[in-house]
Amino acid sequence: MIKTMKNKTVFQAILRYFSGEEVDFSDYELDLSELTEFQQKVLTETRKIPYGETITYRELACRIGKEGASRAVGGALSRNPYPIIIPCHRVVSSSGTGGFCGENCGEKVEFKKKMLEMEKKALSDK
């Protein structure tokens, strides 16, 4: 469940995001209680990745104090119940884009690439 901020629905924020606007989703309260403690740590840290920036699975593992847990981080990200709001698309492989929403190739990964391109373009247009 997502608790919305005053006068802002998450749907409106997502629409603004996909129109190319830089949107900060960090003020939305998210229920991650159905996830393991490890998954919650991964997703909580993922929320801190700034708009238009990326980090690797390895970097994310290090940020949560679990060096060497890159694959486990990827597994936790694949269970993200709030894509976009928790920007798992900003976590990439050291050798390329990596997966998105549990897939390593196909339409979802292409969608991830498009979101990253959109964010970089929005920042460069400032």
Short mmCIF file of N, CA and C in Angstrom, two decimals:
data_model
loop_
_atom_site.label_atom_id
_atom_site.label_comp_id
_atom_site.label_asym_id
_atom_site.label_seq_id
_atom_site.Cartn_x
_atom_site.Cartn_y
_atom_site.Cartn_z
N MET A 1 0.84 -1.17 0.00
CA MET A 1 0.00 0.00 0.00
C MET A 1 0.89 1.25 0.00
N ILE A 2 0.48 2.23 -0.76
CA ILE A 2 1.21 3.49 -0.86
C ILE A 2 0.38 4.56 -0.19
N LYS A 3 0.98 5.24 0.77
CA LYS A 3 0.32 6.39 1.37
C LYS A 3 0.77 7.62 0.61
N THR A 4 -0.19 8.37 0.10
CA THR A 4 0.15 9.51 -0.74
C THR A 4 0.43 10.75 0.10
N MET A 5 1.15 11.66 -0.52
CA MET A 5 1.42 12.94 0.12
C MET A 5 0.20 13.83 -0.08
N LYS A 6 0.07 14.82 0.74
CA LYS A 6 -1.05 15.76 0.65
C LYS A 6 -1.11 16.37 -0.75
N ASN A 7 -2.31 16.37 -1.34
CA ASN A 7 -2.58 16.97 -2.64
C ASN A 7 -1.81 16.33 -3.79
N LYS A 8 -1.30 15.16 -3.63
CA LYS A 8 -0.56 14.49 -4.71
C LYS A 8 -0.90 13.01 -4.70
N THR A 9 -1.38 12.52 -5.81
CA THR A 9 -1.57 11.08 -5.89
C THR A 9 -0.35 10.48 -6.59
N VAL A 10 -0.09 9.26 -6.29
CA VAL A 10 1.04 8.59 -6.91
C VAL A 10 0.82 8.48 -8.41
N PHE A 11 -0.43 8.30 -8.82
CA PHE A 11 -0.74 8.20 -10.25
C PHE A 11 -0.35 9.48 -10.97
N GLN A 12 -0.68 10.62 -10.40
CA GLN A 12 -0.31 11.91 -11.01
C GLN A 12 1.21 12.05 -11.08
N ALA A 13 1.89 11.63 -10.04
CA ALA A 13 3.36 11.72 -10.02
C ALA A 13 3.97 10.83 -11.09
N ILE A 14 3.43 9.65 -11.27
CA ILE A 14 3.95 8.73 -12.30
C ILE A 14 3.71 9.32 -13.69
N LEU A 15 2.56 9.91 -13.90
CA LEU A 15 2.29 10.55 -15.20
C LEU A 15 3.28 11.69 -15.46
N ARG A 16 3.56 12.48 -14.43
CA ARG A 16 4.54 13.55 -14.59
C ARG A 16 5.92 12.97 -14.90
N TYR A 17 6.27 11.89 -14.20
CA TYR A 17 7.55 11.23 -14.44
C TYR A 17 7.66 10.83 -15.91
N PHE A 18 6.64 10.15 -16.44
CA PHE A 18 6.71 9.68 -17.82
C PHE A 18 6.54 10.79 -18.85
N SER A 19 6.17 11.97 -18.41
CA SER A 19 6.16 13.10 -19.34
C SER A 19 7.55 13.76 -19.39
N GLY A 20 8.50 13.21 -18.61
CA GLY A 20 9.87 13.71 -18.63
C GLY A 20 10.22 14.63 -17.48
N GLU A 21 9.31 14.78 -16.54
CA GLU A 21 9.57 15.65 -15.38
C GLU A 21 10.35 14.88 -14.31
N GLU A 22 11.29 15.54 -13.70
CA GLU A 22 12.02 14.93 -12.59
C GLU A 22 11.08 14.89 -11.39
N VAL A 23 10.78 13.70 -10.92
CA VAL A 23 9.85 13.52 -9.81
C VAL A 23 10.57 12.82 -8.67
N ASP A 24 10.39 13.33 -7.47
CA ASP A 24 10.96 12.73 -6.27
C ASP A 24 9.87 11.91 -5.58
N PHE A 25 10.04 10.61 -5.57
CA PHE A 25 9.06 9.71 -4.97
C PHE A 25 9.40 9.37 -3.52
N SER A 26 10.43 9.98 -2.97
CA SER A 26 10.91 9.57 -1.64
C SER A 26 9.94 9.88 -0.50
N ASP A 27 9.00 10.78 -0.71
CA ASP A 27 8.07 11.12 0.37
C ASP A 27 6.88 10.16 0.47
N TYR A 28 6.75 9.25 -0.47
CA TYR A 28 5.66 8.29 -0.40
C TYR A 28 6.03 7.18 0.58
N GLU A 29 5.12 6.90 1.49
CA GLU A 29 5.33 5.81 2.44
C GLU A 29 4.90 4.51 1.78
N LEU A 30 5.80 3.54 1.78
CA LEU A 30 5.53 2.26 1.12
C LEU A 30 5.52 1.13 2.13
N ASP A 31 4.65 0.18 1.91
CA ASP A 31 4.57 -0.99 2.78
C ASP A 31 5.44 -2.10 2.18
N LEU A 32 6.55 -2.38 2.82
CA LEU A 32 7.46 -3.44 2.38
C LEU A 32 7.44 -4.62 3.35
N SER A 33 6.46 -4.67 4.21
CA SER A 33 6.43 -5.66 5.29
C SER A 33 6.35 -7.10 4.80
N GLU A 34 5.93 -7.33 3.58
CA GLU A 34 5.84 -8.70 3.07
C GLU A 34 7.19 -9.21 2.56
N LEU A 35 8.20 -8.35 2.56
CA LEU A 35 9.52 -8.72 2.06
C LEU A 35 10.45 -9.09 3.21
N THR A 36 11.52 -9.80 2.89
CA THR A 36 12.50 -10.15 3.91
C THR A 36 13.26 -8.90 4.33
N GLU A 37 13.96 -8.98 5.44
CA GLU A 37 14.76 -7.85 5.92
C GLU A 37 15.80 -7.46 4.87
N PHE A 38 16.44 -8.44 4.26
CA PHE A 38 17.44 -8.16 3.22
C PHE A 38 16.80 -7.42 2.05
N GLN A 39 15.66 -7.91 1.56
CA GLN A 39 14.98 -7.26 0.44
C GLN A 39 14.59 -5.83 0.80
N GLN A 40 14.13 -5.62 2.02
CA GLN A 40 13.77 -4.27 2.46
C GLN A 40 14.98 -3.35 2.45
N LYS A 41 16.13 -3.86 2.92
CA LYS A 41 17.35 -3.04 2.92
C LYS A 41 17.75 -2.66 1.50
N VAL A 42 17.69 -3.62 0.59
CA VAL A 42 18.04 -3.36 -0.80
C VAL A 42 17.13 -2.29 -1.39
N LEU A 43 15.83 -2.44 -1.19
CA LEU A 43 14.88 -1.50 -1.79
C LEU A 43 14.94 -0.13 -1.11
N THR A 44 15.17 -0.10 0.18
CA THR A 44 15.30 1.18 0.88
C THR A 44 16.52 1.94 0.37
N GLU A 45 17.61 1.25 0.17
CA GLU A 45 18.82 1.89 -0.35
C GLU A 45 18.63 2.31 -1.81
N THR A 46 17.91 1.53 -2.57
CA THR A 46 17.64 1.84 -3.97
C THR A 46 16.87 3.15 -4.09
N ARG A 47 16.01 3.44 -3.15
CA ARG A 47 15.24 4.70 -3.18
C ARG A 47 16.14 5.92 -3.10
N LYS A 48 17.36 5.76 -2.64
CA LYS A 48 18.28 6.89 -2.47
C LYS A 48 19.05 7.23 -3.75
N ILE A 49 18.92 6.43 -4.79
CA ILE A 49 19.65 6.69 -6.02
C ILE A 49 19.01 7.89 -6.71
N PRO A 50 19.77 8.94 -6.94
CA PRO A 50 19.20 10.14 -7.54
C PRO A 50 18.70 9.94 -8.97
N TYR A 51 17.73 10.73 -9.32
CA TYR A 51 17.17 10.77 -10.66
C TYR A 51 18.30 10.97 -11.67
N GLY A 52 18.29 10.16 -12.72
CA GLY A 52 19.28 10.30 -13.79
C GLY A 52 20.61 9.64 -13.52
N GLU A 53 20.78 9.04 -12.35
CA GLU A 53 22.04 8.37 -12.02
C GLU A 53 21.83 6.87 -11.96
N THR A 54 22.92 6.14 -12.10
CA THR A 54 22.87 4.68 -11.96
C THR A 54 23.99 4.21 -11.06
N ILE A 55 23.79 3.05 -10.47
CA ILE A 55 24.84 2.35 -9.73
C ILE A 55 24.77 0.88 -10.15
N THR A 56 25.81 0.14 -9.86
CA THR A 56 25.81 -1.28 -10.21
C THR A 56 25.23 -2.11 -9.06
N TYR A 57 24.88 -3.33 -9.40
CA TYR A 57 24.40 -4.27 -8.38
C TYR A 57 25.47 -4.42 -7.30
N ARG A 58 26.72 -4.48 -7.72
CA ARG A 58 27.83 -4.62 -6.77
C ARG A 58 27.91 -3.41 -5.83
N GLU A 59 27.79 -2.20 -6.39
CA GLU A 59 27.81 -0.99 -5.55
C GLU A 59 26.66 -1.00 -4.54
N LEU A 60 25.50 -1.43 -4.99
CA LEU A 60 24.35 -1.48 -4.09
C LEU A 60 24.58 -2.49 -2.98
N ALA A 61 25.16 -3.64 -3.33
CA ALA A 61 25.49 -4.64 -2.31
C ALA A 61 26.45 -4.06 -1.27
N CYS A 62 27.44 -3.32 -1.73
CA CYS A 62 28.40 -2.69 -0.81
C CYS A 62 27.71 -1.64 0.07
N ARG A 63 26.80 -0.89 -0.50
CA ARG A 63 26.11 0.15 0.27
C ARG A 63 25.30 -0.43 1.44
N ILE A 64 24.83 -1.65 1.29
CA ILE A 64 24.07 -2.25 2.39
C ILE A 64 24.94 -3.17 3.24
N GLY A 65 26.25 -3.13 2.99
CA GLY A 65 27.18 -3.92 3.80
C GLY A 65 27.23 -5.39 3.46
N LYS A 66 26.88 -5.74 2.25
CA LYS A 66 26.86 -7.14 1.83
C LYS A 66 27.71 -7.34 0.57
N GLU A 67 28.99 -6.98 0.66
CA GLU A 67 29.89 -7.14 -0.46
C GLU A 67 29.80 -8.59 -0.96
N GLY A 68 29.83 -8.75 -2.25
CA GLY A 68 29.76 -10.10 -2.81
C GLY A 68 28.34 -10.62 -2.98
N ALA A 69 27.33 -9.82 -2.66
CA ALA A 69 25.94 -10.28 -2.74
C ALA A 69 25.22 -9.66 -3.94
N SER A 70 25.95 -9.43 -5.02
CA SER A 70 25.35 -8.79 -6.20
C SER A 70 24.16 -9.55 -6.74
N ARG A 71 24.29 -10.86 -6.84
CA ARG A 71 23.18 -11.67 -7.36
C ARG A 71 21.98 -11.61 -6.43
N ALA A 72 22.21 -11.66 -5.15
CA ALA A 72 21.11 -11.57 -4.18
C ALA A 72 20.43 -10.20 -4.27
N VAL A 73 21.23 -9.16 -4.50
CA VAL A 73 20.66 -7.81 -4.69
C VAL A 73 19.76 -7.82 -5.92
N GLY A 74 20.22 -8.42 -7.01
CA GLY A 74 19.40 -8.52 -8.21
C GLY A 74 18.10 -9.27 -7.94
N GLY A 75 18.20 -10.32 -7.14
CA GLY A 75 16.99 -11.08 -6.78
C GLY A 75 16.02 -10.24 -5.97
N ALA A 76 16.55 -9.46 -5.05
CA ALA A 76 15.70 -8.59 -4.23
C ALA A 76 15.03 -7.53 -5.10
N LEU A 77 15.79 -6.97 -6.04
CA LEU A 77 15.23 -5.95 -6.93
C LEU A 77 14.12 -6.52 -7.81
N SER A 78 14.25 -7.79 -8.19
CA SER A 78 13.23 -8.41 -9.04
C SER A 78 11.90 -8.57 -8.29
N ARG A 79 11.93 -8.42 -6.97
CA ARG A 79 10.72 -8.53 -6.15
C ARG A 79 10.16 -7.16 -5.76
N ASN A 80 10.69 -6.13 -6.37
CA ASN A 80 10.25 -4.76 -6.08
C ASN A 80 8.76 -4.62 -6.37
N PRO A 81 7.95 -4.37 -5.34
CA PRO A 81 6.51 -4.23 -5.58
C PRO A 81 6.11 -2.84 -6.10
N TYR A 82 7.06 -1.90 -6.16
CA TYR A 82 6.76 -0.53 -6.56
C TYR A 82 7.76 0.00 -7.59
N PRO A 83 7.89 -0.65 -8.76
CA PRO A 83 8.81 -0.12 -9.77
C PRO A 83 8.46 1.34 -10.07
N ILE A 84 9.40 2.11 -10.43
CA ILE A 84 9.36 3.55 -10.66
C ILE A 84 9.47 4.28 -9.33
N ILE A 85 8.60 3.98 -8.38
CA ILE A 85 8.63 4.65 -7.07
C ILE A 85 9.91 4.23 -6.33
N ILE A 86 10.22 2.96 -6.38
CA ILE A 86 11.53 2.47 -5.94
C ILE A 86 12.30 2.24 -7.24
N PRO A 87 13.21 3.12 -7.59
CA PRO A 87 13.79 3.14 -8.93
C PRO A 87 14.82 2.05 -9.21
N CYS A 88 14.36 0.80 -9.21
CA CYS A 88 15.28 -0.31 -9.46
C CYS A 88 15.86 -0.26 -10.86
N HIS A 89 15.24 0.50 -11.76
CA HIS A 89 15.79 0.64 -13.11
C HIS A 89 17.12 1.38 -13.10
N ARG A 90 17.44 2.04 -11.99
CA ARG A 90 18.71 2.78 -11.88
C ARG A 90 19.87 1.90 -11.42
N VAL A 91 19.60 0.63 -11.20
CA VAL A 91 20.65 -0.32 -10.82
C VAL A 91 20.97 -1.15 -12.06
N VAL A 92 22.24 -1.12 -12.44
CA VAL A 92 22.66 -1.75 -13.69
C VAL A 92 23.81 -2.74 -13.44
N SER A 93 24.02 -3.59 -14.41
CA SER A 93 25.12 -4.53 -14.37
C SER A 93 26.42 -3.81 -14.70
N SER A 94 27.53 -4.28 -14.19
CA SER A 94 28.82 -3.68 -14.53
C SER A 94 29.16 -3.92 -16.00
N SER A 95 28.47 -4.86 -16.64
CA SER A 95 28.73 -5.16 -18.05
C SER A 95 27.60 -4.73 -18.97
N GLY A 96 26.64 -3.96 -18.46
CA GLY A 96 25.53 -3.52 -19.32
C GLY A 96 24.34 -3.08 -18.50
N THR A 97 23.19 -3.22 -19.08
CA THR A 97 21.96 -2.74 -18.46
C THR A 97 21.51 -3.60 -17.28
N GLY A 98 21.63 -4.90 -17.41
CA GLY A 98 21.11 -5.78 -16.38
C GLY A 98 19.63 -6.03 -16.60
N GLY A 99 18.99 -6.63 -15.63
CA GLY A 99 17.59 -7.00 -15.78
C GLY A 99 16.64 -5.93 -15.26
N PHE A 100 15.35 -6.22 -15.44
CA PHE A 100 14.31 -5.33 -14.94
C PHE A 100 13.05 -6.14 -14.72
N CYS A 101 12.49 -6.00 -13.53
CA CYS A 101 11.24 -6.69 -13.15
C CYS A 101 11.35 -8.20 -13.35
N GLY A 102 12.51 -8.75 -13.03
CA GLY A 102 12.69 -10.19 -13.08
C GLY A 102 13.08 -10.76 -14.44
N GLU A 103 13.28 -9.91 -15.44
CA GLU A 103 13.69 -10.38 -16.77
C GLU A 103 15.07 -9.85 -17.11
N ASN A 104 15.83 -10.65 -17.84
CA ASN A 104 17.18 -10.25 -18.24
C ASN A 104 17.26 -9.82 -19.69
N CYS A 105 16.19 -10.00 -20.45
CA CYS A 105 16.15 -9.55 -21.83
C CYS A 105 14.69 -9.31 -22.21
N GLY A 106 14.48 -8.74 -23.36
CA GLY A 106 13.12 -8.54 -23.83
C GLY A 106 12.58 -7.15 -23.57
N GLU A 107 11.26 -7.04 -23.63
CA GLU A 107 10.58 -5.75 -23.56
C GLU A 107 10.83 -5.00 -22.26
N LYS A 108 10.86 -5.71 -21.14
CA LYS A 108 11.06 -5.04 -19.86
C LYS A 108 12.44 -4.39 -19.78
N VAL A 109 13.44 -5.06 -20.28
CA VAL A 109 14.80 -4.50 -20.27
C VAL A 109 14.88 -3.30 -21.23
N GLU A 110 14.21 -3.39 -22.36
CA GLU A 110 14.16 -2.24 -23.28
C GLU A 110 13.46 -1.06 -22.63
N PHE A 111 12.43 -1.34 -21.85
CA PHE A 111 11.72 -0.29 -21.11
C PHE A 111 12.65 0.37 -20.09
N LYS A 112 13.45 -0.44 -19.41
CA LYS A 112 14.44 0.08 -18.46
C LYS A 112 15.40 1.03 -19.17
N LYS A 113 15.90 0.64 -20.32
CA LYS A 113 16.82 1.48 -21.08
C LYS A 113 16.16 2.80 -21.45
N LYS A 114 14.90 2.75 -21.85
CA LYS A 114 14.19 3.97 -22.24
C LYS A 114 14.00 4.90 -21.05
N MET A 115 13.71 4.34 -19.88
CA MET A 115 13.56 5.19 -18.69
C MET A 115 14.89 5.86 -18.34
N LEU A 116 15.98 5.12 -18.41
CA LEU A 116 17.29 5.71 -18.11
C LEU A 116 17.64 6.80 -19.12
N GLU A 117 17.35 6.56 -20.38
CA GLU A 117 17.59 7.57 -21.41
C GLU A 117 16.73 8.81 -21.17
N MET A 118 15.47 8.60 -20.80
CA MET A 118 14.56 9.72 -20.54
C MET A 118 15.07 10.58 -19.39
N GLU A 119 15.54 9.93 -18.32
CA GLU A 119 16.04 10.67 -17.17
C GLU A 119 17.29 11.47 -17.53
N LYS A 120 18.20 10.86 -18.27
CA LYS A 120 19.42 11.57 -18.66
C LYS A 120 19.10 12.75 -19.57
N LYS A 121 18.15 12.55 -20.49
CA LYS A 121 17.75 13.64 -21.38
C LYS A 121 17.12 14.78 -20.59
N ALA A 122 16.24 14.46 -19.63
CA ALA A 122 15.59 15.50 -18.83
C ALA A 122 16.62 16.32 -18.08
N LEU A 123 17.64 15.67 -17.56
CA LEU A 123 18.69 16.39 -16.83
C LEU A 123 19.53 17.25 -17.78
N SER A 124 19.81 16.73 -18.95
CA SER A 124 20.63 17.51 -19.90
C SER A 124 19.86 18.69 -20.49
N ASP A 125 18.53 18.63 -20.48
CA ASP A 125 17.70 19.73 -20.99
C ASP A 125 17.56 20.86 -20.00
N LYS A 126 18.02 20.66 -18.76
CA LYS A 126 17.89 21.70 -17.72
C LYS A 126 18.79 22.87 -18.02
#
